[in-house]
Short mmCIF file of C-alpha atoms in Angstrom, two decimals:
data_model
loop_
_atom_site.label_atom_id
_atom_site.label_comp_id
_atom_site.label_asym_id
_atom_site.label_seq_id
_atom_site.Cartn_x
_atom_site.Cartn_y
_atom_site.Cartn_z
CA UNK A 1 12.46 57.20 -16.90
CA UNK A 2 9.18 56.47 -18.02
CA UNK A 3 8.58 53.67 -16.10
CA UNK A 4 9.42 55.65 -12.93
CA UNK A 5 7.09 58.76 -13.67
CA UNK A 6 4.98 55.89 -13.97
CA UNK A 7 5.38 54.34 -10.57
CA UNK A 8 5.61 57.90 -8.37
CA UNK A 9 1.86 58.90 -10.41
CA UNK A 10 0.41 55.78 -9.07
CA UNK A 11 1.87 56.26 -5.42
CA UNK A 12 0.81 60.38 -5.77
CA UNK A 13 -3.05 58.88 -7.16
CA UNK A 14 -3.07 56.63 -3.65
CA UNK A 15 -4.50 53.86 -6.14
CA UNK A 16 -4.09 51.13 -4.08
CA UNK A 17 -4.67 47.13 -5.53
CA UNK A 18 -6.32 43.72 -3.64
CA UNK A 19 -8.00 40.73 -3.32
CA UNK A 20 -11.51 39.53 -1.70
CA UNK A 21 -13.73 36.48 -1.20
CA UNK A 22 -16.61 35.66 0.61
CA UNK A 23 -20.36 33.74 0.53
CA UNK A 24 -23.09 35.60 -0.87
CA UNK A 25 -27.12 35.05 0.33
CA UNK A 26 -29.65 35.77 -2.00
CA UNK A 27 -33.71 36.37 -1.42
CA UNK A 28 -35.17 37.04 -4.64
CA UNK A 29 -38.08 39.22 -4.38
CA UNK A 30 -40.61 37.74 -7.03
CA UNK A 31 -44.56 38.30 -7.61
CA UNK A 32 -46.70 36.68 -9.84
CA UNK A 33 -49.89 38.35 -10.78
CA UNK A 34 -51.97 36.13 -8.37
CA UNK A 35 -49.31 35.66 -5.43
CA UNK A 36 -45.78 36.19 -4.36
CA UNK A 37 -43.36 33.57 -4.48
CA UNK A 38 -41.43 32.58 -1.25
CA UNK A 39 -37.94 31.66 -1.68
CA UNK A 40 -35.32 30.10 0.67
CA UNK A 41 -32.20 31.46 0.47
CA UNK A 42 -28.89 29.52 -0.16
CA UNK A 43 -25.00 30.14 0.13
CA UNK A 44 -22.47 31.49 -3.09
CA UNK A 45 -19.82 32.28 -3.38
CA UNK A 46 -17.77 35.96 -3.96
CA UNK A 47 -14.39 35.77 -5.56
CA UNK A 48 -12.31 38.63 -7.08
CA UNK A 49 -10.30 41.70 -7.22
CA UNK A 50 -10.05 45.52 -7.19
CA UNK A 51 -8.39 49.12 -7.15
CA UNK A 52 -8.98 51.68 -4.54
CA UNK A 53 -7.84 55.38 -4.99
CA UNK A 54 -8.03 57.68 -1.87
CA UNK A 55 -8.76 60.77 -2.79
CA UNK A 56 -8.88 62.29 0.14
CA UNK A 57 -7.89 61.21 3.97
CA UNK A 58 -10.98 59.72 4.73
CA UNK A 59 -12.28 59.32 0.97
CA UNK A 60 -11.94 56.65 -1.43
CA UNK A 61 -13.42 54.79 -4.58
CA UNK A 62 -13.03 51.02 -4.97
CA UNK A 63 -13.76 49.13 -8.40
CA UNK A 64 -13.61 45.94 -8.90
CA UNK A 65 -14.73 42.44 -10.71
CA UNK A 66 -15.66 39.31 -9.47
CA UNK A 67 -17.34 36.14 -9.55
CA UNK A 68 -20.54 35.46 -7.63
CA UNK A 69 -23.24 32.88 -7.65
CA UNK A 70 -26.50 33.79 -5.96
CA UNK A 71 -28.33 30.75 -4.92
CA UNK A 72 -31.92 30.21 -3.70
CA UNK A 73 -34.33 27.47 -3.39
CA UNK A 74 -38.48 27.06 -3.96
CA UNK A 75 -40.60 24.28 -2.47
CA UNK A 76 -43.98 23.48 -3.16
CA UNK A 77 -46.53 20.29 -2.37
CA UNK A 78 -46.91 18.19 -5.21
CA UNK A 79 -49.78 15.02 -5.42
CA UNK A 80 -50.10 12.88 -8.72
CA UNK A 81 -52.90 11.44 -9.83
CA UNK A 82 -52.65 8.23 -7.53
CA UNK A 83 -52.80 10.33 -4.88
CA UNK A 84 -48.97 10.16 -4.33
CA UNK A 85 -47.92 13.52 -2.58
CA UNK A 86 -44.62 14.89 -1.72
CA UNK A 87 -42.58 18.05 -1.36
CA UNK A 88 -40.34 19.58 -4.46
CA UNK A 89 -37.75 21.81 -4.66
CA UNK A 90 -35.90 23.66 -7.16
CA UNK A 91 -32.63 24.61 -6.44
CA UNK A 92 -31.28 27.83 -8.31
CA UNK A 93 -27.85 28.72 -9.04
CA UNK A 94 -27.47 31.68 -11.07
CA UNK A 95 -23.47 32.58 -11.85
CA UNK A 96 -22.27 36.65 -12.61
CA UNK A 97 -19.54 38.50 -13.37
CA UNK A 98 -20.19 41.89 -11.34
CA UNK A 99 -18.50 45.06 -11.36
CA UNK A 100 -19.11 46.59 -8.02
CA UNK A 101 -18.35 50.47 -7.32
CA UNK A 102 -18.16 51.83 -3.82
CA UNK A 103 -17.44 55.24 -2.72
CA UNK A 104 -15.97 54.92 0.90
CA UNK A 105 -16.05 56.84 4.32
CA UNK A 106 -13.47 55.40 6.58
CA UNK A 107 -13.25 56.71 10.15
CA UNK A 108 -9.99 56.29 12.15
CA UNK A 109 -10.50 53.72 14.71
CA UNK A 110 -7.10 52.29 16.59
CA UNK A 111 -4.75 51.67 14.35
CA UNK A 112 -7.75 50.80 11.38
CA UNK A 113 -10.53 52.25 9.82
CA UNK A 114 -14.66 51.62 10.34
CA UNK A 115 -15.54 51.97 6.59
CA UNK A 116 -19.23 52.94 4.87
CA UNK A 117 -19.79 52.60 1.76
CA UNK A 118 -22.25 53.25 -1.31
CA UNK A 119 -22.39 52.75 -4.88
CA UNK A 120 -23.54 50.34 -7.89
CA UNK A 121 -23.27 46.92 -8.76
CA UNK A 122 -23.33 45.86 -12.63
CA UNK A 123 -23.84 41.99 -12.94
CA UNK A 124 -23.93 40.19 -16.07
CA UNK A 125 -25.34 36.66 -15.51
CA UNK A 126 -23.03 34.14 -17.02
CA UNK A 127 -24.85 30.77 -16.32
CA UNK A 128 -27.97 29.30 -14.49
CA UNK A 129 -29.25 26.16 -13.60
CA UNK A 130 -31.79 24.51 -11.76
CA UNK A 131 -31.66 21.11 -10.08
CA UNK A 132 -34.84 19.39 -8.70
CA UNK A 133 -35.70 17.19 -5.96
CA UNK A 134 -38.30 15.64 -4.66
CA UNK A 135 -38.84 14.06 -1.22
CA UNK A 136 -41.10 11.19 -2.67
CA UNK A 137 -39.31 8.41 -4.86
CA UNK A 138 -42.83 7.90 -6.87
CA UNK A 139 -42.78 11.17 -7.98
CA UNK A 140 -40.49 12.77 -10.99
CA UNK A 141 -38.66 15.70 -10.06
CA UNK A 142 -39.05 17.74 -13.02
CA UNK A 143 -36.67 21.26 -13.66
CA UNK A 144 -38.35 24.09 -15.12
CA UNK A 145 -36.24 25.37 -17.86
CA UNK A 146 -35.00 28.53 -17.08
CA UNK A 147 -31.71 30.32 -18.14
CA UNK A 148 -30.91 34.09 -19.09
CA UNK A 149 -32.41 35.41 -22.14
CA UNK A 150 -35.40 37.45 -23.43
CA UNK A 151 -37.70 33.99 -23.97
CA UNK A 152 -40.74 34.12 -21.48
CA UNK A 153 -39.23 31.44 -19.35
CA UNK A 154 -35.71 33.16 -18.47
CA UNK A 155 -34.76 36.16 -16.75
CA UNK A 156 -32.78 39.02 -18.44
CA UNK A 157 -28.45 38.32 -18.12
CA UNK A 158 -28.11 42.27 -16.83
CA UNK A 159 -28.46 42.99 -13.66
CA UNK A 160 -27.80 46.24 -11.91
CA UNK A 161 -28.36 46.96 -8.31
CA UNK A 162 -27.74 49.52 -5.26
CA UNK A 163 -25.17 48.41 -2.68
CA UNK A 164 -24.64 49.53 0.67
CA UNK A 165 -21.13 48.22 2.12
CA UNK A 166 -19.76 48.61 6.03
CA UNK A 167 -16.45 47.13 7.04
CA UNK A 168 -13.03 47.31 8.93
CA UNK A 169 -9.99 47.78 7.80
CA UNK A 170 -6.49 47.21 9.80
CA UNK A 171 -3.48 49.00 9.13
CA UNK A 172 -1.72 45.92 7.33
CA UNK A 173 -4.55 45.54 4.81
CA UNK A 174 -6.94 43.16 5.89
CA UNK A 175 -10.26 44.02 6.18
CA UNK A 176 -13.93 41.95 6.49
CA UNK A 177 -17.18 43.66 5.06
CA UNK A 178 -20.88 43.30 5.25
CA UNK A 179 -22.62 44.09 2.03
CA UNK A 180 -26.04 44.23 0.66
CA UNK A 181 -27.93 44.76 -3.16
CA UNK A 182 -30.80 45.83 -4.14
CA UNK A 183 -31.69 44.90 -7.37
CA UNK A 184 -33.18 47.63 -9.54
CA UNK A 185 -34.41 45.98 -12.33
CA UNK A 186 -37.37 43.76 -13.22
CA UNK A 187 -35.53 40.81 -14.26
CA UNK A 188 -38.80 38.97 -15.78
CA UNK A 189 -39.47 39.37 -20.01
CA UNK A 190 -43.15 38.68 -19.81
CA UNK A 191 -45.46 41.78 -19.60
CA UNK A 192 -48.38 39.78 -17.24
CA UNK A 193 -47.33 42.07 -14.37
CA UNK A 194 -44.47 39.70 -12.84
CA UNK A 195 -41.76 41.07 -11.17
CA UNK A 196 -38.18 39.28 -10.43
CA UNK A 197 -35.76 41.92 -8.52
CA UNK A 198 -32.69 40.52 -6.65
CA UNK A 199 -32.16 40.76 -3.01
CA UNK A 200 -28.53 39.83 -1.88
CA UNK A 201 -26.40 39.89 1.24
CA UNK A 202 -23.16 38.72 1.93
CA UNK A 203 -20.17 38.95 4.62
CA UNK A 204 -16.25 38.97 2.78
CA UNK A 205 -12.77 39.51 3.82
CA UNK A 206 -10.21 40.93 1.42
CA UNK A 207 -6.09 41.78 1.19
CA UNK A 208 -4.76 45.21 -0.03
CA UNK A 209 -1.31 44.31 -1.38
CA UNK A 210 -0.01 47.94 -1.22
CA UNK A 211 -0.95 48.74 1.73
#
């Protein structure tokens, strides 16, 4: 009996459950107090899951949590002492676990729904790494060392940003998305007027079950 007053609340609530991946791009915006650092981004990837509740016909809240790495690259000109010169670059791959909130318009369209969406993402960063190349054999290719932390030389693990999400949705549950995040936070310990704030984009497709 339970279990059934169980079931008909969720199908009343509309809360609806599903699955979503994609590849994430990721810009940082960073400034150091004599320049601003240019950054080429690279490709992640989004995997994870969430619950939807309609709350209204053309209302609804999703939650979910996922994986996501947000990758980027710096290069810079490098010449040694024996006038050996050469091009390095770092290769960043930082790893969160992100609990995204989106409150949803969807307008009827065919048989699916043109959705627009706004809300929050909360990332905690879970690991980083950087991997260093160098297009000149005679020179080292060093790593900075860099992780999440509150030591001058990492960025703090908690992230929060503003997202802005528009998709479609067909009537058997599949749906594709184009998101973006603005990072709100300065990211950077020091106090020397630096500023790390995360810029990210990414395109996803995802599978309501219940649909």
């Amino acid at each position: 009996m339970m279990i059934l007053a169980g079931s008909a609340l969720v199908a009343n609530a509309q809360v609806k459950f599903g699955v979503e991946g994609g590849i994430t791009f990721t810009n940082p915006k960073t400034t150091s107090p004599i320049s601003e650092i240019a950054w080429t981004p690279g490709i992640g990837i989004r995997l994870g899951g969430f619950a939807q509740y309609g709350f209204h016909e053309n209302f609804s809240v999703r939650g979910g949590l996922v994986f996501e790495q947000k990758k980027f690259t710096n290069e810079f000109k490098v010449t040694d002492m024996m006038g050996n010169s050469g091009t390095m670059y770092h290769k960043y791959t930082l790893s969160y676990i992100t609990i995204p909130v989106r409150v949803f318009y969807g307008l009827k369209i065919n048989k699916g729904s043109l959705l627009f969406g706004l809300g929050s993402d909360f990332s905690i960063g879970a690991a980083a790494k950087v991997k260093a190349t160098n297009t000149n054999d005679k020179l080292p290719a060093v790593a900075p060392s860099f992780g999440f932390g509150s030591d001058a030389n990492e960025i703090k693990a908690f992230d929060p940003g503003f997202g802005i999400t528009v998709g479609y949705e067909f009537a058997n549950g599949i749906g594709a998305n184009i998101n973006v995040v603005y990072g709100l936070s300065n990211l950077f310990n020091n106090t020397n007027n630096s500023e790390w704030f995360n810029r990210n984009s990414g395109i996803g497709v995802y599978y309501i079950f219940n649909k």
